PDB file of C-alpha atoms in Angstrom:
ATOM      1  CA  MET A 205      98.361  96.217 183.942  1.00 64.00           C
ATOM      2  CA  LYS A 206      96.789  92.686 183.202  1.00 63.00           C
ATOM      3  CA  LYS A 207      93.300  94.023 183.598  1.00 61.00           C
ATOM      4  CA  TYR A 208      94.195  96.873 180.627  1.00 55.00           C
ATOM      5  CA  LEU A 209      95.533  94.122 178.271  1.00 52.00           C
ATOM      6  CA  ILE A 210      92.223  92.228 179.141  1.00 56.00           C
ATOM      7  CA  ILE A 211      90.139  95.260 178.401  1.00 56.00           C
ATOM      8  CA  ALA A 212      92.099  95.683 175.233  1.00 52.00           C
ATOM      9  CA  VAL A 213      91.824  92.287 173.863  1.00 53.00           C
ATOM     10  CA  LEU A 214      88.059  92.594 174.642  1.00 51.00           C
ATOM     11  CA  LEU A 215      87.496  95.783 172.719  1.00 53.00           C
ATOM     12  CA  LEU A 216      89.798  94.402 169.758  1.00 54.00           C
ATOM     13  CA  SER A 217      87.768  91.128 169.411  1.00 53.00           C
ATOM     14  CA  ASN A 218      84.620  93.065 169.751  1.00 51.00           C
ATOM     15  CA  ASN A 219      85.487  94.932 166.859  1.00 51.00           C
ATOM     16  CA  ILE A 220      86.983  92.087 164.829  1.00 50.00           C
ATOM     17  CA  PHE A 221      83.069  90.325 165.385  1.00 49.00           C
ATOM     18  CA  ALA A 222      81.376  93.324 164.449  1.00 47.00           C
ATOM     19  CA  GLN A 223      83.294  93.304 160.936  1.00 46.00           C
ATOM     20  CA  VAL A 224      82.597  89.909 160.580  1.00 54.00           C
ATOM     21  CA  GLU A 225      78.924  90.521 161.200  1.00 85.00           C
ATOM     22  CA  VAL A 226      78.785  93.441 158.460  1.00 89.00           C
ATOM     23  CA  VAL A 227      79.475  91.115 155.319  1.00 91.00           C
ATOM     24  CA  SER A 228      76.771  88.025 156.999  1.00 89.00           C
ATOM     25  CA  THR A 229      74.315  90.906 157.351  1.00 90.00           C
ATOM     26  CA  PHE A 230      74.486  92.520 153.853  1.00 92.00           C
ATOM     27  CA  ILE A 231      74.256  89.160 152.392  1.00 94.00           C
ATOM     28  CA  GLU A 232      71.172  88.375 154.353  1.00 93.00           C
ATOM     29  CA  LYS A 233      69.853  91.635 153.529  1.00 94.00           C
ATOM     30  CA  TRP A 234      70.898  90.996 149.742  1.00 96.00           C
ATOM     31  CA  ASP A 235      69.144  87.841 149.188  1.00 96.00           C
ATOM     32  CA  ASN A 236      65.873  89.051 150.701  1.00 95.00           C
ATOM     33  CA  SER A 237      66.444  92.268 148.641  1.00 96.00           C
ATOM     34  CA  LYS A 238      66.780  89.914 145.607  1.00 97.00           C
ATOM     35  CA  ASP A 239      63.750  87.717 146.364  1.00 96.00           C
ATOM     36  CA  TYR A 240      61.620  90.848 146.422  1.00 97.00           C
ATOM     37  CA  LEU A 241      62.706  92.762 143.276  1.00 98.00           C
ATOM     38  CA  VAL A 242      62.092  89.085 141.463  1.00 98.00           C
ATOM     39  CA  ALA A 243      58.609  89.052 143.296  1.00 97.00           C
ATOM     40  CA  VAL A 244      58.200  92.703 141.905  1.00 98.00           C
ATOM     41  CA  ALA A 245      59.466  91.441 138.578  1.00 98.00           C
ATOM     42  CA  GLU A 246      57.185  88.851 137.964  1.00 98.00           C
ATOM     43  CA  ALA A 247      54.258  90.654 139.097  1.00 98.00           C
ATOM     44  CA  MET A 248      53.902  93.015 136.349  1.00 98.00           C
ATOM     45  CA  PRO A 249      52.753  91.252 133.039  1.00 98.00           C
ATOM     46  CA  GLU A 250      55.012  91.091 130.135  1.00 97.00           C
ATOM     47  CA  ASP A 251      53.287  93.294 127.892  1.00 97.00           C
ATOM     48  CA  LYS A 252      53.333  96.086 130.382  1.00 97.00           C
ATOM     49  CA  TYR A 253      57.530  96.099 130.764  1.00 97.00           C
ATOM     50  CA  ASP A 254      57.757  98.753 128.211  1.00 96.00           C
ATOM     51  CA  TYR A 255      55.368 101.111 130.668  1.00 97.00           C
ATOM     52  CA  LYS A 256      56.867 104.495 131.819  1.00 96.00           C
ATOM     53  CA  PRO A 257      54.413 106.740 133.751  1.00 96.00           C
ATOM     54  CA  ALA A 258      56.308 109.779 132.103  1.00 96.00           C
ATOM     55  CA  GLU A 259      57.998 110.453 128.648  1.00 96.00           C
ATOM     56  CA  ARG A 260      61.022 111.383 130.999  1.00 96.00           C
ATOM     57  CA  GLU A 261      61.167 108.427 133.199  1.00 96.00           C
ATOM     58  CA  MET A 262      62.559 105.202 132.117  1.00 96.00           C
ATOM     59  CA  SER A 263      60.397 102.035 131.376  1.00 97.00           C
ATOM     60  CA  PHE A 264      59.699  99.075 133.952  1.00 97.00           C
ATOM     61  CA  ARG A 265      62.133  97.205 131.789  1.00 97.00           C
ATOM     62  CA  GLU A 266      64.760  99.907 131.667  1.00 96.00           C
ATOM     63  CA  GLN A 267      64.799 100.192 135.397  1.00 97.00           C
ATOM     64  CA  LEU A 268      65.288  96.434 136.056  1.00 98.00           C
ATOM     65  CA  PHE A 269      68.234  96.659 133.618  1.00 97.00           C
ATOM     66  CA  HIS A 270      69.566  99.799 134.971  1.00 96.00           C
ATOM     67  CA  ILE A 271      69.412  98.046 138.665  1.00 97.00           C
ATOM     68  CA  GLN A 272      70.863  94.918 137.329  1.00 96.00           C
ATOM     69  CA  ASP A 273      73.586  96.814 135.243  1.00 96.00           C
ATOM     70  CA  ASN A 274      74.722  99.028 138.544  1.00 96.00           C
ATOM     71  CA  MET A 275      75.189  96.028 140.747  1.00 96.00           C
ATOM     72  CA  ASN A 276      77.297  94.389 138.184  1.00 96.00           C
ATOM     73  CA  TRP A 277      79.127  97.688 138.017  1.00 96.00           C
ATOM     74  CA  LEU A 278      79.629  98.225 141.627  1.00 96.00           C
ATOM     75  CA  GLY A 279      80.530  94.438 142.431  1.00 96.00           C
ATOM     76  CA  THR A 280      82.823  93.787 139.557  1.00 95.00           C
ATOM     77  CA  THR A 281      84.646  96.969 140.037  1.00 95.00           C
ATOM     78  CA  HIS A 282      84.969  97.040 143.845  1.00 94.00           C
ATOM     79  CA  PHE A 283      84.855  93.607 145.016  1.00 94.00           C
ATOM     80  CA  SER A 284      86.759  91.630 142.314  1.00 93.00           C
ATOM     81  CA  GLU A 285      89.705  91.541 140.370  1.00 91.00           C
ATOM     82  CA  GLU A 286      87.594  91.041 136.952  1.00 92.00           C
ATOM     83  CA  LYS A 287      87.253  94.193 134.740  1.00 91.00           C
ATOM     84  CA  TYR A 288      83.900  95.419 134.178  1.00 88.00           C
ATOM     85  CA  VAL A 289      82.215  95.633 130.734  1.00 86.00           C
ATOM     86  CA  LYS A 290      79.399  98.004 130.289  1.00 86.00           C
ATOM     87  CA  LYS A 291      76.595  95.784 129.069  1.00 82.00           C
ATOM     88  CA  GLU A 292      74.034  97.315 126.665  1.00 80.00           C
ATOM     89  CA  ALA A 293      70.368  96.655 127.473  1.00 75.00           C
ATOM     90  CA  VAL A 294      68.932  93.984 125.226  1.00 75.00           C
ATOM     91  CA  LYS A 295      66.036  94.687 123.749  1.00 81.00           C
ATOM     92  CA  GLY A 296      63.614  91.910 123.079  1.00 86.00           C
ATOM     93  CA  LEU A 297      64.555  89.481 126.256  1.00 93.00           C
ATOM     94  CA  SER A 298      61.294  87.902 127.550  1.00 96.00           C
ATOM     95  CA  LYS A 299      60.430  88.533 131.125  1.00 97.00           C
ATOM     96  CA  ALA A 300      61.795  84.754 131.930  1.00 97.00           C
ATOM     97  CA  GLN A 301      65.017  86.177 130.705  1.00 97.00           C
ATOM     98  CA  ILE A 302      65.348  89.557 132.494  1.00 97.00           C
ATOM     99  CA  VAL A 303      64.349  87.820 135.713  1.00 97.00           C
ATOM    100  CA  GLN A 304      67.361  85.284 135.094  1.00 97.00           C
ATOM    101  CA  GLU A 305      69.612  87.924 134.572  1.00 96.00           C
ATOM    102  CA  ILE A 306      68.212  90.083 137.625  1.00 97.00           C
ATOM    103  CA  LYS A 307      68.840  86.760 139.638  1.00 98.00           C
ATOM    104  CA  ALA A 308      72.516  86.016 137.986  1.00 97.00           C
ATOM    105  CA  SER A 309      73.768  89.577 138.716  1.00 97.00           C
ATOM    106  CA  PHE A 310      72.299  89.414 142.541  1.00 98.00           C
ATOM    107  CA  ASP A 311      74.451  86.093 142.684  1.00 98.00           C
ATOM    108  CA  LYS A 312      77.351  87.299 141.002  1.00 97.00           C
ATOM    109  CA  ALA A 313      77.521  90.403 143.350  1.00 97.00           C
ATOM    110  CA  LYS A 314      77.054  88.225 146.213  1.00 97.00           C
ATOM    111  CA  THR A 315      79.715  85.881 145.619  1.00 97.00           C
ATOM    112  CA  PHE A 316      82.346  89.044 144.832  1.00 96.00           C
ATOM    113  CA  VAL A 317      81.145  90.422 148.725  1.00 95.00           C
ATOM    114  CA  GLN A 318      81.292  87.364 150.144  1.00 95.00           C
ATOM    115  CA  LYS A 319      84.937  87.086 149.184  1.00 94.00           C
ATOM    116  CA  THR A 320      85.546  90.203 151.125  1.00 92.00           C
ATOM    117  CA  ASN A 321      87.530  90.345 154.121  1.00 85.00           C
ATOM    118  CA  ASN A 322      87.069  92.482 157.079  1.00 79.00           C
ATOM    119  CA  ILE A 323      90.210  94.812 156.172  1.00 86.00           C
ATOM    120  CA  GLU A 324      88.917  95.106 152.650  1.00 90.00           C
ATOM    121  CA  LEU A 325      85.871  96.976 154.195  1.00 93.00           C
ATOM    122  CA  SER A 326      87.567 100.182 155.355  1.00 90.00           C
ATOM    123  CA  GLN A 327      89.767 100.593 152.350  1.00 92.00           C
ATOM    124  CA  LYS A 328      89.147 103.418 150.114  1.00 93.00           C
ATOM    125  CA  VAL A 329      88.420 103.290 146.499  1.00 89.00           C
ATOM    126  CA  ASP A 330      88.034 105.608 143.732  1.00 89.00           C
ATOM    127  CA  PHE A 331      84.646 106.485 142.695  1.00 90.00           C
ATOM    128  CA  PHE A 332      82.955 109.335 140.765  1.00 89.00           C
ATOM    129  CA  ALA A 333      81.737 111.119 144.011  1.00 88.00           C
ATOM    130  CA  GLY A 334      85.139 110.876 145.386  1.00 90.00           C
ATOM    131  CA  PRO A 335      86.973 108.378 147.672  1.00 93.00           C
ATOM    132  CA  LYS A 336      84.729 105.835 149.485  1.00 92.00           C
ATOM    133  CA  SER A 337      85.093 102.781 151.536  1.00 94.00           C
ATOM    134  CA  LYS A 338      83.739  99.390 150.314  1.00 94.00           C
ATOM    135  CA  LEU A 339      81.741  99.598 153.143  1.00 95.00           C
ATOM    136  CA  GLN A 340      79.902 102.609 151.543  1.00 96.00           C
ATOM    137  CA  ILE A 341      79.984 101.064 148.386  1.00 95.00           C
ATOM    138  CA  LEU A 342      77.841  97.928 149.844  1.00 95.00           C
ATOM    139  CA  ASN A 343      75.488 100.644 151.369  1.00 95.00           C
ATOM    140  CA  LEU A 344      75.238 102.158 147.700  1.00 96.00           C
ATOM    141  CA  MET A 345      74.808  98.996 146.074  1.00 96.00           C
ATOM    142  CA  GLN A 346      71.662  97.981 148.526  1.00 96.00           C
ATOM    143  CA  ASP A 347      70.491 101.529 148.579  1.00 96.00           C
ATOM    144  CA  HIS A 348      70.455 101.839 144.708  1.00 97.00           C
ATOM    145  CA  VAL A 349      68.405  98.720 144.346  1.00 97.00           C
ATOM    146  CA  THR A 350      65.956  99.975 147.054  1.00 96.00           C
ATOM    147  CA  HIS A 351      65.453 103.369 145.346  1.00 97.00           C
ATOM    148  CA  HIS A 352      64.800 101.888 141.931  1.00 97.00           C
ATOM    149  CA  ARG A 353      62.610  98.958 142.900  1.00 97.00           C
ATOM    150  CA  ALA A 354      60.579 101.699 144.625  1.00 97.00           C
ATOM    151  CA  GLN A 355      59.810 103.460 141.825  1.00 97.00           C
ATOM    152  CA  ILE A 356      58.805 100.237 139.893  1.00 98.00           C
ATOM    153  CA  LEU A 357      56.407  99.552 142.702  1.00 98.00           C
ATOM    154  CA  VAL A 358      54.765 102.603 141.923  1.00 98.00           C
ATOM    155  CA  TYR A 359      54.559 101.269 138.142  1.00 98.00           C
ATOM    156  CA  LEU A 360      53.006  98.386 139.661  1.00 98.00           C
ATOM    157  CA  ASN A 361      50.349 100.279 141.383  1.00 98.00           C
ATOM    158  CA  LEU A 362      49.783 103.096 138.447  1.00 98.00           C
ATOM    159  CA  ASN A 363      48.775  99.845 136.259  1.00 98.00           C
ATOM    160  CA  GLY A 364      46.458  98.631 138.910  1.00 98.00           C
ATOM    161  CA  ILE A 365      48.839  95.693 140.299  1.00 98.00           C
ATOM    162  CA  GLN A 366      49.015  94.482 143.712  1.00 97.00           C
ATOM    163  CA  PRO A 367      52.676  94.944 144.910  1.00 96.00           C
ATOM    164  CA  PRO A 368      53.997  91.414 146.638  1.00 95.00           C
ATOM    165  CA  LYS A 369      54.506  91.743 149.835  1.00 91.00           C
ATOM    166  CA  TYR A 370      57.586  93.336 151.358  1.00 88.00           C
ATOM    167  CA  VAL A 371      60.446  91.059 152.262  1.00 79.00           C
ATOM    168  CA  GLY A 372      62.744  92.855 154.805  1.00 70.00           C
ATOM    169  CA  TRP A 373      65.619  91.726 157.107  1.00 63.00           C
TER     170      TRP A 373
END
């Protein structure tokens, strides 16, 4: 009996430590993602911020706003008690202002996620694609940034600009 109790405690403690690692691992990756997106945003000259490779595409500026708005929406809606208020893209913001807003959005989402406890990660939330766990929302937040950042890396290349060196884990 004692042997089974020890095994049960070890299995449960391993599961608890694995969950703790999820948030800290996400935060490490999130910080690197922030640094990389900021480097990409800074690499594009300000006079090219309205560049888009095709009429149906978002401009570089619009892509950055879309990334920022999505992290604000997901972070606020699913990891805080605050009510998300959609912000309209402000035309005429300088490159420096856009970069500052991106940094602030990453930091705000990070603050919300850091307050998430282990049990909450498995909780289901309402989502337009059906119920998702908060862990799935974390994955979506990072995946969305990666997806749109990859698009604007192409914008840099199409303008003959060397993209910044990748910042991963």
